[in-house]
Coordinates of C-alpha atoms and ligand atoms in Angstrom, one line a residue:
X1 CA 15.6 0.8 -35.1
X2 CA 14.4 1.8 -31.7
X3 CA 16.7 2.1 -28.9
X4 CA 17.0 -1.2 -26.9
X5 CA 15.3 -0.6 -22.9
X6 CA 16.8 -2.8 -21.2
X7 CA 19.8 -2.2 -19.2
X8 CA 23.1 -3.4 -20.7
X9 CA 24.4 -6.9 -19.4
X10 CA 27.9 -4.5 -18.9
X11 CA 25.9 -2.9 -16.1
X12 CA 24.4 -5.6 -14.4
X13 CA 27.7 -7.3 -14.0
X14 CA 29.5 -4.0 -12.6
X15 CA 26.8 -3.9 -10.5
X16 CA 27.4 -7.9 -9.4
X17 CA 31.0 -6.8 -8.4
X18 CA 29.8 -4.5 -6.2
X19 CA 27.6 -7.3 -4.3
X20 CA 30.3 -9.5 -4.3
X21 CA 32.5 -7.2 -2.6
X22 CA 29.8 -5.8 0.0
X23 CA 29.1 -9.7 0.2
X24 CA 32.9 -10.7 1.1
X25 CA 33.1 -7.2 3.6
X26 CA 29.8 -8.7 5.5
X27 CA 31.2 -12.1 5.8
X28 CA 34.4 -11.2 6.7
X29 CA 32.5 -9.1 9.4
X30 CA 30.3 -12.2 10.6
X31 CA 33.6 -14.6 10.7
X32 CA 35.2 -12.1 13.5
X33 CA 32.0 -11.5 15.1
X34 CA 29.3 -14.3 14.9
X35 CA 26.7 -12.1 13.8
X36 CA 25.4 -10.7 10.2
X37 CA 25.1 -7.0 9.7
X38 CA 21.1 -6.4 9.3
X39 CA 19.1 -4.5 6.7
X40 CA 15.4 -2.8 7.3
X41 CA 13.7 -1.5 4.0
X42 CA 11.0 0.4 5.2
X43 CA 8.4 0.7 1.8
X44 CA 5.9 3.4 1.7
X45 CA 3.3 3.9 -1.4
X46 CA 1.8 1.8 -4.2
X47 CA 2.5 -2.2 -5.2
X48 CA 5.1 -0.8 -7.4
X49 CA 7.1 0.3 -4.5
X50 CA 6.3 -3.0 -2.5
X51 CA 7.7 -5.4 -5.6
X52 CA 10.9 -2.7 -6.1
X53 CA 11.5 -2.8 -2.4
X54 CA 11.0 -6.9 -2.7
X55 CA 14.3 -6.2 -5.1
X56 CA 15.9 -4.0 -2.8
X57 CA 15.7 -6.2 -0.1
X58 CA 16.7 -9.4 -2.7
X59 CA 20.0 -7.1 -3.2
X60 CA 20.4 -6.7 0.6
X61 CA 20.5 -10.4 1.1
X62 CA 22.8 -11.2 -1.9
X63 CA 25.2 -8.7 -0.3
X64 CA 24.9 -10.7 2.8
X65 CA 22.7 -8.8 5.2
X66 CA 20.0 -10.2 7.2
X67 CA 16.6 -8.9 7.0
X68 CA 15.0 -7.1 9.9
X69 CA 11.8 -6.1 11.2
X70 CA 13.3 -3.9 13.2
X71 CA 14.9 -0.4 12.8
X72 CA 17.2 -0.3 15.8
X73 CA 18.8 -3.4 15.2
X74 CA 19.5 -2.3 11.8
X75 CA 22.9 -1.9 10.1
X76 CA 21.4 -0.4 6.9
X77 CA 17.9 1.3 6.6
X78 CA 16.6 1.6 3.4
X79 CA 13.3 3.7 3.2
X80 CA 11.5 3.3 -0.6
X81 CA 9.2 6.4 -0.6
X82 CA 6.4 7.9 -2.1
X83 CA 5.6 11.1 -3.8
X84 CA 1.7 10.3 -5.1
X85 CA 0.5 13.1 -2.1
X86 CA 2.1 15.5 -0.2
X87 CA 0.5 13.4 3.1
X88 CA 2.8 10.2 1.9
X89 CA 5.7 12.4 1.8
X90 CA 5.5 14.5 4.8
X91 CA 5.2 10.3 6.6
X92 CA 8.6 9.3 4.9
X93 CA 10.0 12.6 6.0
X94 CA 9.0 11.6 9.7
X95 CA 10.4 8.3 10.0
X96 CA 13.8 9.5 8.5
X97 CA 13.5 12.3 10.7
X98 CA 13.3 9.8 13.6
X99 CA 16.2 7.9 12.3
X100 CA 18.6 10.5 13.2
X101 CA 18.5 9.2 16.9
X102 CA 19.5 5.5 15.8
X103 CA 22.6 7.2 13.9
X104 CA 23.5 9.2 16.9
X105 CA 23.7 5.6 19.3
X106 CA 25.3 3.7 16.3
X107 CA 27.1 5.9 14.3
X108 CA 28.3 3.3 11.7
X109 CA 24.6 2.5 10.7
X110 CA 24.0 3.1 6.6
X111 CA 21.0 5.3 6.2
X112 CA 19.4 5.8 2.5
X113 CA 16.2 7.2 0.8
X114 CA 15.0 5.4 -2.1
X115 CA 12.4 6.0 -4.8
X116 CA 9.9 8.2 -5.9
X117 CA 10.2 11.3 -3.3
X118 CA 13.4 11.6 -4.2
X119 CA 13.4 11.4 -7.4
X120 CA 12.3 15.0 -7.5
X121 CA 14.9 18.1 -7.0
X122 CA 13.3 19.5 -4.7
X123 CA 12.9 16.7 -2.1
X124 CA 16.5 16.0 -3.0
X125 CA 17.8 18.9 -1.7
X126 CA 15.2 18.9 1.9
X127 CA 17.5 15.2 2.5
X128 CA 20.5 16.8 1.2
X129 CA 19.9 20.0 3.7
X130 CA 17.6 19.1 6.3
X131 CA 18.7 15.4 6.9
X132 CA 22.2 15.3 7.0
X133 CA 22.7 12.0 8.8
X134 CA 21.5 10.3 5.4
X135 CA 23.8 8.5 3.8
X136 CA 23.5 8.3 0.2
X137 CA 19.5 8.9 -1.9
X138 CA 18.4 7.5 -5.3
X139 CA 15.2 7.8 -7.4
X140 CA 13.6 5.3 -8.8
X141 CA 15.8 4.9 -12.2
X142 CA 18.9 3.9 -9.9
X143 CA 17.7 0.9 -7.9
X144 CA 19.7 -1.3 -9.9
X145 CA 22.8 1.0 -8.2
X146 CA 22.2 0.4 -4.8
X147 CA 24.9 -1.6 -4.1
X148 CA 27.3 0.5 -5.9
X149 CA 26.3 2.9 -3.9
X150 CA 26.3 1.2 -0.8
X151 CA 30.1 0.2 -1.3
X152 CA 31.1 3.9 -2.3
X153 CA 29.3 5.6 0.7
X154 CA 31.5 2.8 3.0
X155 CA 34.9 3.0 0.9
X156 CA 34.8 7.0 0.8
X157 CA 32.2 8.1 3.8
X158 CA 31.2 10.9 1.5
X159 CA 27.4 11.2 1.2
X160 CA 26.2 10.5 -2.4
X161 CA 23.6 11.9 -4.7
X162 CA 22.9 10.0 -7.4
X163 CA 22.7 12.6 -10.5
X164 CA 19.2 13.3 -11.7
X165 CA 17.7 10.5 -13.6
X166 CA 16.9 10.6 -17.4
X167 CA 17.3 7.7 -18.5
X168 CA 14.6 4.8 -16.9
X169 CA 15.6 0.9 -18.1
X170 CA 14.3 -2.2 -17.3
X171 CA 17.1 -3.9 -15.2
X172 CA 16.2 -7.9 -15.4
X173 CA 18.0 -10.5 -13.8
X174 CA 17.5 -8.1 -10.3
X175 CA 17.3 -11.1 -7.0
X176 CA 13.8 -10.7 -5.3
X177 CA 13.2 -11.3 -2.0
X178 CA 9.0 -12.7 -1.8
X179 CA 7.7 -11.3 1.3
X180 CA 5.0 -14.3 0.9
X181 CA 5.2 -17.6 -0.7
X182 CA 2.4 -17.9 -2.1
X183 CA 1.3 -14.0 -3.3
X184 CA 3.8 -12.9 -5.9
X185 CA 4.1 -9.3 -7.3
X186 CA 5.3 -9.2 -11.5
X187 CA 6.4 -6.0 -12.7
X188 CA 5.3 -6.0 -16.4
X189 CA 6.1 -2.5 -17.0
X190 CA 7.7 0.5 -15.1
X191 CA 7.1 4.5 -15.9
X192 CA 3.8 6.3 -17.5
X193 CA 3.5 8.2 -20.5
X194 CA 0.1 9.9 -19.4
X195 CA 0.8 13.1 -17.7
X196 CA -2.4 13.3 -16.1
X197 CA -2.5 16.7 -15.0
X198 CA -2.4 16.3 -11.2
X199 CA 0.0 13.1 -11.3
X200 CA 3.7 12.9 -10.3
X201 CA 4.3 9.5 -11.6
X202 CA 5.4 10.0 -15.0
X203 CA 8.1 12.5 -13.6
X204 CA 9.5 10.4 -10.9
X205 CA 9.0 6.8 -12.7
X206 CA 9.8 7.9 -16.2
X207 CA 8.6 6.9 -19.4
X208 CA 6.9 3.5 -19.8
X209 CA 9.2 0.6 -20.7
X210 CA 8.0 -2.9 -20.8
X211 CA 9.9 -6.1 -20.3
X212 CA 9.7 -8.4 -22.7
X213 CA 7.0 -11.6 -22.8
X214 CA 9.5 -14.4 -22.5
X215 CA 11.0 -13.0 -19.4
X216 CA 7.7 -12.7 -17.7
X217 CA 6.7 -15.9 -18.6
X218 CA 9.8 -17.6 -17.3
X219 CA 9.2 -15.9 -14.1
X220 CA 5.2 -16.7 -13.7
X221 CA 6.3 -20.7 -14.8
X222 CA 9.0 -20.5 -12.1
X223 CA 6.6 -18.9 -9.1
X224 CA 3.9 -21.4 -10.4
X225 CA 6.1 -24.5 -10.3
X226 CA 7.2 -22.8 -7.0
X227 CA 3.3 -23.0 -5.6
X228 CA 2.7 -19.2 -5.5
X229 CA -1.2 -19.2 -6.2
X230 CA -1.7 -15.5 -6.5
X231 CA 0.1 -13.4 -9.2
X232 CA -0.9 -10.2 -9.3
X233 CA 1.1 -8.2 -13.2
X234 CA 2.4 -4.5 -12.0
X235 CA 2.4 -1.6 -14.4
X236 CA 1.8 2.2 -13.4
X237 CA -0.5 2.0 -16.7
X238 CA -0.8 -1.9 -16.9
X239 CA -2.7 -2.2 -20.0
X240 CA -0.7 0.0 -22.4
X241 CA 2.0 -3.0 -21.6
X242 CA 4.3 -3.5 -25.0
X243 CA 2.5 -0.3 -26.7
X244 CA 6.3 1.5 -25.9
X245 CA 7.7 -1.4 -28.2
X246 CA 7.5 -2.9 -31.4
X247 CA 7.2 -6.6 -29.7
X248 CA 4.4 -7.4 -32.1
X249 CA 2.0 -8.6 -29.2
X250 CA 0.0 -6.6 -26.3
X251 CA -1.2 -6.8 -23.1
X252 CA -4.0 -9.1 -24.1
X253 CA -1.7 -11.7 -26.0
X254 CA 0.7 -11.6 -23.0
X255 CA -2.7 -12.6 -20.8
X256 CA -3.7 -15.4 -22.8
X257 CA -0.1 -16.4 -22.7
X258 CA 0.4 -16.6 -19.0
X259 CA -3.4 -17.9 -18.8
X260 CA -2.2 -21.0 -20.9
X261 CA 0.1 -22.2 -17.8
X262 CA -0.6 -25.4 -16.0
X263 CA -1.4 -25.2 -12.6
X264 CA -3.9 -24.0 -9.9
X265 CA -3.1 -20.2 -9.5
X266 CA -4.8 -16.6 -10.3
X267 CA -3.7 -14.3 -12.2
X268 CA -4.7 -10.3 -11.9
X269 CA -3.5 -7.0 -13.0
X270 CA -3.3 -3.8 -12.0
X271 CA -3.7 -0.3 -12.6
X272 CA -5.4 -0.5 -15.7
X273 CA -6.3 2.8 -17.8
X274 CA -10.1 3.0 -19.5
X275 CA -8.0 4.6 -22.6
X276 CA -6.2 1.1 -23.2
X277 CA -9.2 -1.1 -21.8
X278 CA -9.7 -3.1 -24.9
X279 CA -12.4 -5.5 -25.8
X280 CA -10.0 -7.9 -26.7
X281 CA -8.7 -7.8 -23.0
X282 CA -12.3 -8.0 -21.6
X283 CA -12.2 -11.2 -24.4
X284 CA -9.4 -13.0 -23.1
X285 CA -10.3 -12.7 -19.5
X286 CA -13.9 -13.8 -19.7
X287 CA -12.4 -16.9 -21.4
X288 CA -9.7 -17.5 -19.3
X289 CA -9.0 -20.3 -16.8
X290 CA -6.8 -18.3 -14.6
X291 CA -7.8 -14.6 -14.4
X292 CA -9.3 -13.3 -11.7
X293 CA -12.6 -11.9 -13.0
X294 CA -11.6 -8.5 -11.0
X295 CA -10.8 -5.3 -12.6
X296 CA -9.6 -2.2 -11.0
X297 CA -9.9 0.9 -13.7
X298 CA -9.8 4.4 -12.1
X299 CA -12.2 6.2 -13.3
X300 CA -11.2 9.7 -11.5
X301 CA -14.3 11.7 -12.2
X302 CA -17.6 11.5 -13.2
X303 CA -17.1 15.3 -15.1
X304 CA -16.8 15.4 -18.6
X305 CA -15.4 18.6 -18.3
X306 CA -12.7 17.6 -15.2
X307 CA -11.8 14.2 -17.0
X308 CA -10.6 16.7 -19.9
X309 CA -9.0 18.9 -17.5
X310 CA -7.3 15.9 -16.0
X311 CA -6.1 14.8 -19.5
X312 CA -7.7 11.6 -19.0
X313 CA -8.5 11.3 -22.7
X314 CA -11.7 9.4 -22.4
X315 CA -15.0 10.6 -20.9
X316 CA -18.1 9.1 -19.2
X317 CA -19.9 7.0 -21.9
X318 CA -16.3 6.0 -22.9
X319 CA -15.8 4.2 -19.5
X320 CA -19.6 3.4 -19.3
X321 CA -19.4 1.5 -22.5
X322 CA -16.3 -0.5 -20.9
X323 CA -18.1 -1.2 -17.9
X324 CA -21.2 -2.6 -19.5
X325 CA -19.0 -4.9 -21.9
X326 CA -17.3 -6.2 -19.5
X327 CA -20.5 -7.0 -16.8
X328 CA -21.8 -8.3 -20.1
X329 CA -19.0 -11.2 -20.6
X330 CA -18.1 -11.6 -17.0
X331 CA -21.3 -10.9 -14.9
X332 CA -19.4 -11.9 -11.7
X333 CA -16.7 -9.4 -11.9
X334 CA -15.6 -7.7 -9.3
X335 CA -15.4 -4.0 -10.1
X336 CA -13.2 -1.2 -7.9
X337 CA -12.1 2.3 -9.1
X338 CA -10.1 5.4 -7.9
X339 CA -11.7 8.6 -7.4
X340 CA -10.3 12.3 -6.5
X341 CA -12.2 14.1 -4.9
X342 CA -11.5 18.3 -4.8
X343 CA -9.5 18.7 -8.4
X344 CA -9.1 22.4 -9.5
X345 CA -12.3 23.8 -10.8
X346 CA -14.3 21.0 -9.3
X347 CA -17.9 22.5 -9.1
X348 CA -20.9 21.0 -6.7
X349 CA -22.2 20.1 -10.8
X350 CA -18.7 18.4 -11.5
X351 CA -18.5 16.9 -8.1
X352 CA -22.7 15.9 -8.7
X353 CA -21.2 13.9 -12.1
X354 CA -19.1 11.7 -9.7
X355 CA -22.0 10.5 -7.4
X356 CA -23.7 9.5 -10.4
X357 CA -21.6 7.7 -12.3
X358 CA -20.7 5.6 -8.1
X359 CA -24.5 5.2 -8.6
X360 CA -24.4 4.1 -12.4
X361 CA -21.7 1.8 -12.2
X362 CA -22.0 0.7 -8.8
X363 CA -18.2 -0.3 -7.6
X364 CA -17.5 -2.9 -5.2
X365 CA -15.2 -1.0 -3.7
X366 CA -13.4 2.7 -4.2
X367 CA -10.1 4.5 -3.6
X368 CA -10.7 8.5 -3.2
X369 CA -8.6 10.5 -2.7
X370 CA -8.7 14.0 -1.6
X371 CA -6.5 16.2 -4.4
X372 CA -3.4 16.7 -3.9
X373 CA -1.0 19.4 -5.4
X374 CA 2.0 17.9 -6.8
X375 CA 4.9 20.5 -7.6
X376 CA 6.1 20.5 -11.0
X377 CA 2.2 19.2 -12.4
X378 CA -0.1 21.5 -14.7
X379 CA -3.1 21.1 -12.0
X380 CA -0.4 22.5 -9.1
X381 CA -1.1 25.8 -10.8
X382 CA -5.1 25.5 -11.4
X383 CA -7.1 27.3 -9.3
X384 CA -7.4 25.3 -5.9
X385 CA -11.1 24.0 -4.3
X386 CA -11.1 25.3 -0.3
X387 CA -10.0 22.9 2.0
X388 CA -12.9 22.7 3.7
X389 CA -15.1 21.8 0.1
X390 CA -12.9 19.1 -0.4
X391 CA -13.5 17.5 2.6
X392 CA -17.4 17.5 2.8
X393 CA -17.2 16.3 -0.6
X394 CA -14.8 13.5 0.0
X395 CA -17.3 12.5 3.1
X396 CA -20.1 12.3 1.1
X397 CA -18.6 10.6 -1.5
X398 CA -17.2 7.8 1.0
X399 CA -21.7 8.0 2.7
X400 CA -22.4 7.0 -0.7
X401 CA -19.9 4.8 -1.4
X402 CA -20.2 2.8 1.7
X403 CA -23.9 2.3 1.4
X404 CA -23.5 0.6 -2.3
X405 CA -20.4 -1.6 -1.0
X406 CA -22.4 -3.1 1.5
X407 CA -25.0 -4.3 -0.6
X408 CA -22.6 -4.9 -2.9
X409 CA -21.8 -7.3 -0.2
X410 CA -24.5 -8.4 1.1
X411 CA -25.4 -9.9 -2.6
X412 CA -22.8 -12.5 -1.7
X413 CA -23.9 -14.0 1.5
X414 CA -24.7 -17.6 1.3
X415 CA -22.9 -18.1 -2.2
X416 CA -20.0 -20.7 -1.9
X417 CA -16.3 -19.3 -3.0
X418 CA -13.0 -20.1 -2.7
X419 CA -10.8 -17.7 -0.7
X420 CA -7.2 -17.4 -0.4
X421 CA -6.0 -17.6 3.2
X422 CA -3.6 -15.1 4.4
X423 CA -3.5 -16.6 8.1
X424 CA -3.9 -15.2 11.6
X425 CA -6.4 -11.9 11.1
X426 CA -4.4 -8.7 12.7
X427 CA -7.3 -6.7 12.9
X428 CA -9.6 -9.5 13.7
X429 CA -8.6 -11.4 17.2
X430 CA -9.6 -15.2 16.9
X431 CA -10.2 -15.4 13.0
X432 CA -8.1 -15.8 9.8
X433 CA -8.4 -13.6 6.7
X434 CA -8.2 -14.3 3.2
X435 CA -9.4 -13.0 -0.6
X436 CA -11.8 -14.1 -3.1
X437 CA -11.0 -13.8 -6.3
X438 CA -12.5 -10.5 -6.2
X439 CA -9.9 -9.4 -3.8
X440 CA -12.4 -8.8 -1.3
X441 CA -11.5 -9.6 2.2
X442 CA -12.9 -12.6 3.8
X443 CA -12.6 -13.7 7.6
X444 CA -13.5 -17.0 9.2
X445 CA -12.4 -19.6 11.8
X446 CA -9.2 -21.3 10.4
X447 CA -6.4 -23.3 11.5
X448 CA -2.6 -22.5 10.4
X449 CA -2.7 -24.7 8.2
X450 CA -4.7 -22.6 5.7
X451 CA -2.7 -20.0 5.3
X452 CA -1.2 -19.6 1.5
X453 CA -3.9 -22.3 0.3
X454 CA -7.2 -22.2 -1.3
X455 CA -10.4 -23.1 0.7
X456 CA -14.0 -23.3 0.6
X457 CA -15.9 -20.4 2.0
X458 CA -19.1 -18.8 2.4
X459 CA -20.4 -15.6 4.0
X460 CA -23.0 -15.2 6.7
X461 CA -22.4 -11.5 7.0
X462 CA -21.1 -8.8 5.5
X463 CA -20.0 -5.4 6.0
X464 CA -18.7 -2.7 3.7
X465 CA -15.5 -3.5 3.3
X466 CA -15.2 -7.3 4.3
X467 CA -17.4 -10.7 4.6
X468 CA -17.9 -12.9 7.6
X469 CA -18.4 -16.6 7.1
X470 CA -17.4 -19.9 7.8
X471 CA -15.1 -22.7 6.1
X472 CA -17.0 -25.5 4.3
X473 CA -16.3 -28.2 2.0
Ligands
5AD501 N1 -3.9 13.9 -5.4 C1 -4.8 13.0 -5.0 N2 -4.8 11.7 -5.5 C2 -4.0 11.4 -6.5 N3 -3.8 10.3 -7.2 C3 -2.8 10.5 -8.1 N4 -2.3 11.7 -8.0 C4 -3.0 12.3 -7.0 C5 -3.0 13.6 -6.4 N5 -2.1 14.6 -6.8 C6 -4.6 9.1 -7.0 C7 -5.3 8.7 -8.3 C8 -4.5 7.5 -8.7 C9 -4.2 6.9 -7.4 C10 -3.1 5.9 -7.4 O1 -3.8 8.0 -6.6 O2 -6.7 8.4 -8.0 O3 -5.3 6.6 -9.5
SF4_502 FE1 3.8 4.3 -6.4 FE2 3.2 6.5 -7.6 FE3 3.7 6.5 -5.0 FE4 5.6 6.1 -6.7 S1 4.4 8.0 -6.5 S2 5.2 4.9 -4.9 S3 4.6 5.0 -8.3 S4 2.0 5.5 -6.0

């Protein structure tokens, strides 16, 4: 039999005691002194990060904070941070770093790290030693322990180090707090079991785990009866979903699944490997009534001989052939990637292979990266690219990039579509922004009252990154 991953119900009600009792302390505190203690979660990093932090904030509530926007008027700062480059971490460092002020004016403020920086010894110890105004840390595996935590660092004033984490279970029954109501974040899966060469992720998030189907279809039903349009299934390696398990179903099965709910709502998915990007997926989605025909699959390199290197275990005519399958069944899909520009051993011939294959495929949009040495990864000890490489490579990489996403575009001016609103544009005074159901960015005249519904769109220009158009019927 294999070993069950879920966390034991035993836990999860320890863990309720805890939030009852921080829960009775808070409103003991608000009945002498009219107001609620406040929590901040700062989140740095991926979607991952964003739905865990949605559950850290969820627990903050149910212990009965408030939620703030604002730092200083904070009672308890939880930062969730990052550890995919060292630029991510060296930000999270910062803003704790300026935390130290906020302790100093209100010494009984709560201050804690959270999630994948610290989940690694080494950044451990730089909080443990360099920030010693921070409270109590935990990695990724221990979010379901915040709130013992939390009560321990208040009963004893000790700081607190959760031990390292080996053993990574799906906690269910967590509360989430949606930052939106109508986009919703699902986490399918937690960990990876790829150890690409140059990735932290596996040793920070663990080994993959996935929930099971019935749980994540109770929880799409409930956010569709709850009007949430936009449902976007998290995994670190999204597709391999249920492989860690002997469920007797895949990632495919649990699409078609969700697809067969009633309601008006899109479903999408994300990060997808090209190892586990079946035909059978490619199937369900061209037939469904709910998937979003968008697919994000990093494809890394255009190198044969870096993709090995990487320990990508597929190479170019691999993710070709997925490529032209799927523009064969859906010819409307929307197609983004990740690049990295700069890995160990990357030659102008390697880095040659990647401009081809943007050309060849064609993305609508890209993520590159410039590499990244993570400590503890095989490629952290490859022989490096100069700086300076790296960075005219990543340039003309983004030259090229840019020209085909603009045409890319541009191909969609005057084609009616139907956008989801997101409301007020920050970047863009006067207009309201939304996504097709490519994800692209849209931006148009609206009116509040479009904001978390679907409307009618179509473009009149377009740039690389975003289209310009009006609202029609
Ligand atoms: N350096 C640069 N980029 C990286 N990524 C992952 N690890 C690194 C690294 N060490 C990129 C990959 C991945 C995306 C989430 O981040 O492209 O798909
Ligand atoms: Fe997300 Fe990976 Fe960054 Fe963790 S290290 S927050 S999993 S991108």
């Amino acid at each position: 039999m294999k070993k069950s991953n879920i966390l034991p119900a035993s836990e999860l009600v320890r863990q309720r005691e805890y939030i009852a009792r921080m829960r009775a302390e808070n409103d003991r505190f608000f009945a002498e002194s009219g107001v609620r203690r406040r929590a901040y979660v700062l989140t740095f990093g991926c979607q991952q990060n964003e739905a865990d932090s949605e559950k850290l904030s969820g627990l903050s509530i149910a212990m009965g904070y408030e939620l703030t926007g604002a730092p200083e008027d904070a009672d308890l700062i939880v930062v969730n941070t990052c550890a995919i480059r060292e630029h991510a971490e060296q930000k999270a460092l910062s803003i704790v770093g300026q935390y130290k002020h906020l302790k100093a004016k209100k010494p009984s403020l709560v201050i804690c790290v959270a999630g994948c920086m610290v989940a690694q010894e080494h950044r451990r110890n730089d909080i443990k030693f360099r920030y010693p105004y921070v409270d109590f840390i935990f990695g990724t595996a221990s979010l379901h322990r915040f709130p013992e935590l939390l009560v321990e660092k208040l009963a004893t004033g000790k700081r607190l180090y959760c031990p390292e984490e080996t053993e990574y279970l799906v906690a269910e029954e967590q509360p989430i707090y949606r930052e939106s109501d109508y986009r919703a974040w699902v986490s399918v899966m937690y960990g990876c079991n790829n150890f690409c060469s140059y990735c932290i992720v596996p040793y920070v998030r663990g080994r993959e785990r996935s929930r099971e189907k019935e749980e994540i279809v109770k929880e799409v039903r409930e956010l569709v009866l709850r009007g949430y349009r936009d449902i976007t299934l998290l995994g670190q390696n999204v597709n391999s979903y249920a492989k860690d398990a002997a469920f007797g179903y895949d990632f495919a099965d649990l699409l078609s699944e969700l697809d067969a709910i009633e309601g008006d709502f899109l479903l999408r998915f994300m990060t997808s490997h090209p190892k586990d990007a079946s035909r059978k997926l490619i199937d369900v989605m061209a037939s469904s009534r709910h998937i979003a025909h968008q697919f994000h699959l990093p494809v890394q390199s255009g190198s044969d001989r870096i993709l090995g290197l990487m320990n990508r275990r597929y190479d170019v005519a691999r993710y070709l052939d997925i490529v032209d399958y799927m523009r064969e069944k859906m010819p409307d899909v929307t197609l983004t990637s990740d690049i990295i520009v700069g890995f160990p051993g990357e030659t102008e011939e390697d880095f040659e292979g990647t401009i081809s294959i943007l050309e060849r495929v064609r993305f609508d949009m890209l993520y590159s990266f410039i590499y990244s040495p993570r400590k503890g990864t095989p490629a952290a000890e490859m022989e490096q690219v100069p700086a300076d490489v790296k960075s005219a490579r990543f340039e003309r990489l983004l030259t090229v990039q840019n020209a085909i996403g603009l045409e890319k575009n541009q191909a969609l001016l005057g084609k009616p579509m139907r956008v989801l609103c997101d409301g007020e544009s920050k970047k863009n005074a006067n207009l309201y922004s939304a996504r097709t159901e490519g994800n692209k960015i849209a931006f148009f005249e609206g009116v509040p009252e479009d904001t978390g519904k679907f409307v009618n769109f179509v473009a009149d220009r377009a740039d690389a990154f975003a289209l310009y158009g009006k609202k029609i019927q």
